[in-house]
Amino acid sequence: GAGVSQSPSNKVTEKGKDVELRCDPISGHTALYWYRQSLGQGLEFLIYFQGNSAPDKSGLPSDRFSAERTGGSVSTLTIQRTQQEDSAVYLCASSFIGYGSNEQFFGPGTRLTVL
Amino acid sequence: TQLLEQSPQFLSIQEGENLTVYCNSSSVFSSLQWYRQEPGEGPVLLVTVVTGGEVKKLKRLTFQFGDARKDSSLHITAAQPGDTGLYLCAGWVNTGNQFYFGTGTSLTVIP
């Protein structure tokens, strides 16, 4: 497709289970971002991939969170041993170049609910 | 403490009214962007401002970047119900490669 896609769109899981969230960025975009958004709030930065450089993981809230980007394209955000406070919408974005004023294109998000 | 604070957090106005949303920081930004997000969707870029004092107009929306590049404002003239959404400022801090989003302003325009 032409835009950023994310799957699943909704995920309901039980506390303590692991979840994987997938992001397919726009082809050719070198930068990929993951954010977390609580209802009606701003975006909380989680992790940033730029080309083949080591990712910026400074926003990950705990060691239960990890992310990979395979082949410079698809990314997976993994949350281990989910907690209720992990419930949020997880947004992925990609841009052509990471620095400066380049536009980030967002996917529709994955709504995660931890029961 | 958020690096980019937006005010007001919530705003509900009648169609046809004017409004201003503010985005403030104690840090200097190399550029600032404004995004709008509708329910169930990701944010969509409205504008990027890069020069201190810069003013950009997009139809009924006017964006301004502060002279010191620490703040920005979004002014909407004659608001319409289609303007309803979450408005987010965002930008790159001048001293590094960190990108931050603001706290968000939820706007509701009542017909």
mmCIF file of C-alpha atoms in Angstrom:
data_model
loop_
_atom_site.group_PDB
_atom_site.id
_atom_site.type_symbol
_atom_site.label_atom_id
_atom_site.label_comp_id
_atom_site.label_asym_id
_atom_site.label_seq_id
_atom_site.Cartn_x
_atom_site.Cartn_y
_atom_site.Cartn_z
ATOM 1 C CA GLY A 1 0.000 0.000 0.000
ATOM 2 C CA ALA A 2 0.946 3.644 -0.210
ATOM 3 C CA GLY A 3 0.838 4.418 3.505
ATOM 4 C CA VAL A 4 2.103 3.058 6.801
ATOM 5 C CA SER A 5 0.204 -0.003 7.903
ATOM 6 C CA GLN A 6 -0.011 -1.548 11.352
ATOM 7 C CA SER A 7 -1.342 -4.840 12.596
ATOM 8 C CA PRO A 8 -3.346 -5.861 14.408
ATOM 9 C CA SER A 9 -5.663 -2.869 14.616
ATOM 10 C CA ASN A 10 -6.919 -4.055 17.979
ATOM 11 C CA LYS A 11 -5.379 -6.437 20.481
ATOM 12 C CA VAL A 12 -6.911 -7.604 23.729
ATOM 13 C CA THR A 13 -4.668 -9.654 25.969
ATOM 14 C CA GLU A 14 -4.474 -10.878 29.516
ATOM 15 C CA LYS A 15 -2.068 -9.463 32.039
ATOM 16 C CA GLY A 16 1.243 -11.303 31.934
ATOM 17 C CA LYS A 17 1.031 -12.361 28.290
ATOM 18 C CA ASP A 18 3.468 -11.228 25.594
ATOM 19 C CA VAL A 19 2.281 -9.255 22.558
ATOM 20 C CA GLU A 20 3.831 -8.353 19.213
ATOM 21 C CA LEU A 21 2.796 -5.313 17.230
ATOM 22 C CA ARG A 22 3.796 -4.968 13.595
ATOM 23 C CA CYS A 23 4.532 -1.897 11.477
ATOM 24 C CA ASP A 24 5.035 -1.782 7.712
ATOM 25 C CA PRO A 25 6.549 1.606 6.827
ATOM 26 C CA ILE A 26 6.344 3.410 3.514
ATOM 27 C CA SER A 27 8.771 1.849 1.062
ATOM 28 C CA GLY A 28 12.034 3.763 0.883
ATOM 29 C CA HIS A 29 11.612 5.559 4.194
ATOM 30 C CA THR A 30 14.808 5.274 6.195
ATOM 31 C CA ALA A 31 13.459 6.340 9.582
ATOM 32 C CA LEU A 32 10.872 4.521 11.662
ATOM 33 C CA TYR A 33 9.377 5.606 14.972
ATOM 34 C CA TRP A 34 7.193 3.992 17.617
ATOM 35 C CA TYR A 35 5.007 6.062 19.917
ATOM 36 C CA ARG A 36 2.470 5.320 22.620
ATOM 37 C CA GLN A 37 -0.660 7.393 23.082
ATOM 38 C CA SER A 38 -3.137 7.292 25.941
ATOM 39 C CA LEU A 39 -6.723 8.351 25.277
ATOM 40 C CA GLY A 40 -6.834 11.935 23.973
ATOM 41 C CA GLN A 41 -3.260 12.622 25.037
ATOM 42 C CA GLY A 42 -0.057 13.538 23.269
ATOM 43 C CA LEU A 43 2.399 11.015 21.909
ATOM 44 C CA GLU A 44 5.054 9.391 24.063
ATOM 45 C CA PHE A 45 8.218 8.568 22.101
ATOM 46 C CA LEU A 46 9.335 4.949 22.480
ATOM 47 C CA ILE A 47 12.034 4.088 19.942
ATOM 48 C CA TYR A 48 13.543 5.404 16.715
ATOM 49 C CA PHE A 49 15.309 3.529 13.908
ATOM 50 C CA GLN A 50 17.389 5.385 11.323
ATOM 51 C CA GLY A 51 18.921 3.360 8.517
ATOM 52 C CA ASN A 52 21.487 0.877 9.773
ATOM 53 C CA SER A 53 22.382 2.898 12.856
ATOM 54 C CA ALA A 54 21.799 1.595 16.362
ATOM 55 C CA PRO A 55 18.233 2.471 17.386
ATOM 56 C CA ASP A 56 17.497 5.207 19.882
ATOM 57 C CA LYS A 57 15.805 3.258 22.673
ATOM 58 C CA SER A 58 15.746 6.107 25.156
ATOM 59 C CA GLY A 59 11.948 6.243 25.284
ATOM 60 C CA LEU A 60 11.263 2.614 26.113
ATOM 61 C CA PRO A 61 9.529 2.647 29.523
ATOM 62 C CA SER A 62 10.962 -0.638 30.820
ATOM 63 C CA ASP A 63 12.974 -3.674 29.790
ATOM 64 C CA ARG A 64 9.711 -5.447 29.007
ATOM 65 C CA PHE A 65 9.592 -3.373 25.823
ATOM 66 C CA SER A 66 11.779 -4.142 22.817
ATOM 67 C CA ALA A 67 11.667 -3.495 19.098
ATOM 68 C CA GLU A 68 13.347 -4.775 15.987
ATOM 69 C CA ARG A 69 13.511 -3.568 12.432
ATOM 70 C CA THR A 70 14.383 -6.295 9.982
ATOM 71 C CA GLY A 71 16.056 -5.495 6.688
ATOM 72 C CA GLY A 72 15.504 -1.808 7.217
ATOM 73 C CA SER A 73 11.799 -2.209 6.604
ATOM 74 C CA VAL A 74 9.211 -3.970 8.777
ATOM 75 C CA SER A 75 9.371 -3.362 12.515
ATOM 76 C CA THR A 76 7.994 -5.336 15.431
ATOM 77 C CA LEU A 77 7.373 -3.894 18.883
ATOM 78 C CA THR A 78 7.274 -6.586 21.557
ATOM 79 C CA ILE A 79 5.874 -6.136 25.034
ATOM 80 C CA GLN A 80 6.631 -8.957 27.437
ATOM 81 C CA ARG A 81 4.597 -9.779 30.538
ATOM 82 C CA THR A 82 2.033 -7.106 29.733
ATOM 83 C CA GLN A 83 0.612 -4.964 32.519
ATOM 84 C CA GLN A 84 -2.657 -3.034 32.634
ATOM 85 C CA GLU A 85 -0.767 0.254 32.395
ATOM 86 C CA ASP A 86 0.508 -0.850 28.982
ATOM 87 C CA SER A 87 -3.010 -0.339 27.596
ATOM 88 C CA ALA A 88 -2.806 2.418 24.981
ATOM 89 C CA VAL A 89 -2.715 3.030 21.253
ATOM 90 C CA TYR A 90 0.676 2.235 19.780
ATOM 91 C CA LEU A 91 1.483 4.348 16.731
ATOM 92 C CA CYS A 92 4.177 3.767 14.164
ATOM 93 C CA ALA A 93 5.492 6.430 11.795
ATOM 94 C CA SER A 94 8.077 6.554 9.053
ATOM 95 C CA SER A 95 9.914 9.361 7.306
ATOM 96 C CA PHE A 96 12.382 9.619 4.465
ATOM 97 C CA ILE A 97 15.159 11.113 6.580
ATOM 98 C CA GLY A 98 15.274 11.164 10.375
ATOM 99 C CA TYR A 99 16.660 14.615 11.000
ATOM 100 C CA GLY A 100 15.397 18.097 10.370
ATOM 101 C CA SER A 101 11.880 18.965 9.412
ATOM 102 C CA ASN A 102 10.972 15.853 7.500
ATOM 103 C CA GLU A 103 7.351 14.813 7.697
ATOM 104 C CA GLN A 104 6.429 11.723 9.633
ATOM 105 C CA PHE A 105 3.694 9.577 8.124
ATOM 106 C CA PHE A 106 1.679 7.718 10.686
ATOM 107 C CA GLY A 107 -0.118 4.427 10.602
ATOM 108 C CA PRO A 108 -3.606 4.063 12.105
ATOM 109 C CA GLY A 109 -2.235 2.537 15.287
ATOM 110 C CA THR A 110 -2.797 -0.631 17.279
ATOM 111 C CA ARG A 111 -5.151 -0.321 20.229
ATOM 112 C CA LEU A 112 -3.832 -2.575 22.989
ATOM 113 C CA THR A 113 -6.049 -3.504 25.913
ATOM 114 C CA VAL A 114 -4.568 -5.480 28.790
ATOM 115 C CA LEU A 115 -7.200 -7.056 30.999
ATOM 116 C CA THR B 1 7.584 17.371 32.930
ATOM 117 C CA GLN B 2 6.853 17.548 29.204
ATOM 118 C CA LEU B 3 9.351 19.318 26.971
ATOM 119 C CA LEU B 4 6.545 20.828 24.882
ATOM 120 C CA GLU B 5 3.541 22.108 26.806
ATOM 121 C CA GLN B 6 0.357 22.937 24.938
ATOM 122 C CA SER B 7 -2.501 25.108 26.112
ATOM 123 C CA PRO B 8 -5.329 24.851 26.439
ATOM 124 C CA GLN B 9 -5.613 21.089 26.866
ATOM 125 C CA PHE B 10 -9.294 21.107 25.895
ATOM 126 C CA LEU B 11 -11.232 23.663 23.881
ATOM 127 C CA SER B 12 -14.910 23.635 22.922
ATOM 128 C CA ILE B 13 -16.181 26.497 20.786
ATOM 129 C CA GLN B 14 -19.085 27.415 18.535
ATOM 130 C CA GLU B 15 -18.769 27.318 14.771
ATOM 131 C CA GLY B 16 -17.512 30.637 13.445
ATOM 132 C CA GLU B 17 -15.429 31.573 16.483
ATOM 133 C CA ASN B 18 -11.682 32.153 16.419
ATOM 134 C CA LEU B 19 -9.189 30.334 18.603
ATOM 135 C CA THR B 20 -5.482 30.117 19.373
ATOM 136 C CA VAL B 21 -3.517 27.106 20.589
ATOM 137 C CA TYR B 22 -0.120 27.592 22.185
ATOM 138 C CA CYS B 23 2.936 25.370 22.274
ATOM 139 C CA ASN B 24 5.696 26.363 24.703
ATOM 140 C CA SER B 25 9.076 25.054 25.759
ATOM 141 C CA SER B 26 12.167 26.162 27.630
ATOM 142 C CA SER B 27 14.288 24.492 24.948
ATOM 143 C CA VAL B 28 15.248 25.780 21.523
ATOM 144 C CA PHE B 29 13.922 23.808 18.575
ATOM 145 C CA SER B 30 15.490 23.625 15.137
ATOM 146 C CA SER B 31 12.010 23.277 13.689
ATOM 147 C CA LEU B 32 8.457 22.826 14.870
ATOM 148 C CA GLN B 33 5.626 20.969 13.264
ATOM 149 C CA TRP B 34 1.880 20.959 13.840
ATOM 150 C CA TYR B 35 -0.151 17.803 13.366
ATOM 151 C CA ARG B 36 -3.869 17.127 13.532
ATOM 152 C CA GLN B 37 -5.246 13.785 14.607
ATOM 153 C CA GLU B 38 -8.778 12.528 14.165
ATOM 154 C CA PRO B 39 -10.237 9.686 16.247
ATOM 155 C CA GLY B 40 -8.968 6.261 15.206
ATOM 156 C CA GLU B 41 -6.293 7.651 12.944
ATOM 157 C CA GLY B 42 -2.666 8.661 13.167
ATOM 158 C CA PRO B 43 -1.618 12.333 13.222
ATOM 159 C CA VAL B 44 -1.308 14.137 9.892
ATOM 160 C CA LEU B 45 1.181 16.931 9.312
ATOM 161 C CA LEU B 46 -0.288 20.408 8.815
ATOM 162 C CA VAL B 47 2.821 22.581 8.629
ATOM 163 C CA THR B 48 6.520 22.856 9.457
ATOM 164 C CA VAL B 49 8.108 26.120 10.619
ATOM 165 C CA VAL B 50 11.882 26.422 10.680
ATOM 166 C CA THR B 51 12.827 30.097 11.034
ATOM 167 C CA GLY B 52 12.388 32.163 14.203
ATOM 168 C CA GLY B 53 9.525 34.598 13.711
ATOM 169 C CA GLU B 54 8.197 32.700 10.725
ATOM 170 C CA VAL B 55 4.484 32.908 9.979
ATOM 171 C CA LYS B 56 2.740 30.443 7.700
ATOM 172 C CA LYS B 57 -0.853 30.508 6.582
ATOM 173 C CA LEU B 58 -2.870 27.516 5.468
ATOM 174 C CA LYS B 59 -6.350 28.743 4.500
ATOM 175 C CA ARG B 60 -7.987 29.633 7.846
ATOM 176 C CA LEU B 61 -5.010 28.396 9.895
ATOM 177 C CA THR B 62 -2.103 30.658 10.819
ATOM 178 C CA PHE B 63 1.051 29.219 12.360
ATOM 179 C CA GLN B 64 3.773 31.239 14.034
ATOM 180 C CA PHE B 65 7.213 30.218 15.277
ATOM 181 C CA GLY B 66 8.560 32.336 18.121
ATOM 182 C CA ASP B 67 11.581 34.553 17.544
ATOM 183 C CA ALA B 68 13.646 32.494 19.983
ATOM 184 C CA ARG B 69 12.345 29.208 18.475
ATOM 185 C CA LYS B 70 11.053 28.073 21.856
ATOM 186 C CA ASP B 71 7.353 28.452 21.192
ATOM 187 C CA SER B 72 4.710 28.341 18.502
ATOM 188 C CA SER B 73 1.064 29.149 18.067
ATOM 189 C CA LEU B 74 -1.769 27.989 15.872
ATOM 190 C CA HIS B 75 -4.633 30.380 15.184
ATOM 191 C CA ILE B 76 -7.836 29.238 13.520
ATOM 192 C CA THR B 77 -10.207 31.802 12.081
ATOM 193 C CA ALA B 78 -13.926 31.099 11.787
ATOM 194 C CA ALA B 79 -13.687 27.549 13.079
ATOM 195 C CA GLN B 80 -15.739 24.857 11.393
ATOM 196 C CA PRO B 81 -16.902 21.454 12.682
ATOM 197 C CA GLY B 82 -14.382 19.844 10.345
ATOM 198 C CA ASP B 83 -11.608 21.440 12.392
ATOM 199 C CA THR B 84 -12.503 19.180 15.320
ATOM 200 C CA GLY B 85 -9.593 16.985 16.380
ATOM 201 C CA LEU B 86 -6.468 16.689 18.484
ATOM 202 C CA TYR B 87 -3.807 19.249 17.587
ATOM 203 C CA LEU B 88 -0.219 18.345 18.372
ATOM 204 C CA CYS B 89 2.926 20.386 18.093
ATOM 205 C CA ALA B 90 6.206 18.525 17.667
ATOM 206 C CA GLY B 91 9.804 19.259 16.903
ATOM 207 C CA TRP B 92 13.497 18.516 16.948
ATOM 208 C CA VAL B 93 15.455 19.916 19.872
ATOM 209 C CA ASN B 94 18.277 22.077 18.599
ATOM 210 C CA THR B 95 21.014 20.385 20.609
ATOM 211 C CA GLY B 96 20.440 16.799 19.624
ATOM 212 C CA ASN B 97 18.470 14.338 17.613
ATOM 213 C CA GLN B 98 15.512 13.971 19.944
ATOM 214 C CA PHE B 99 12.046 14.485 18.500
ATOM 215 C CA TYR B 100 9.278 15.463 20.903
ATOM 216 C CA PHE B 101 5.517 15.757 20.694
ATOM 217 C CA GLY B 102 3.508 18.243 22.707
ATOM 218 C CA THR B 103 0.857 17.383 25.255
ATOM 219 C CA GLY B 104 -1.946 17.973 22.745
ATOM 220 C CA THR B 105 -5.006 20.223 22.472
ATOM 221 C CA SER B 106 -8.380 18.597 21.929
ATOM 222 C CA LEU B 107 -10.605 20.924 19.903
ATOM 223 C CA THR B 108 -14.352 20.502 19.485
ATOM 224 C CA VAL B 109 -16.231 22.849 17.171
ATOM 225 C CA ILE B 110 -19.960 22.776 17.792
ATOM 226 C CA PRO B 111 -22.197 23.367 14.767
#
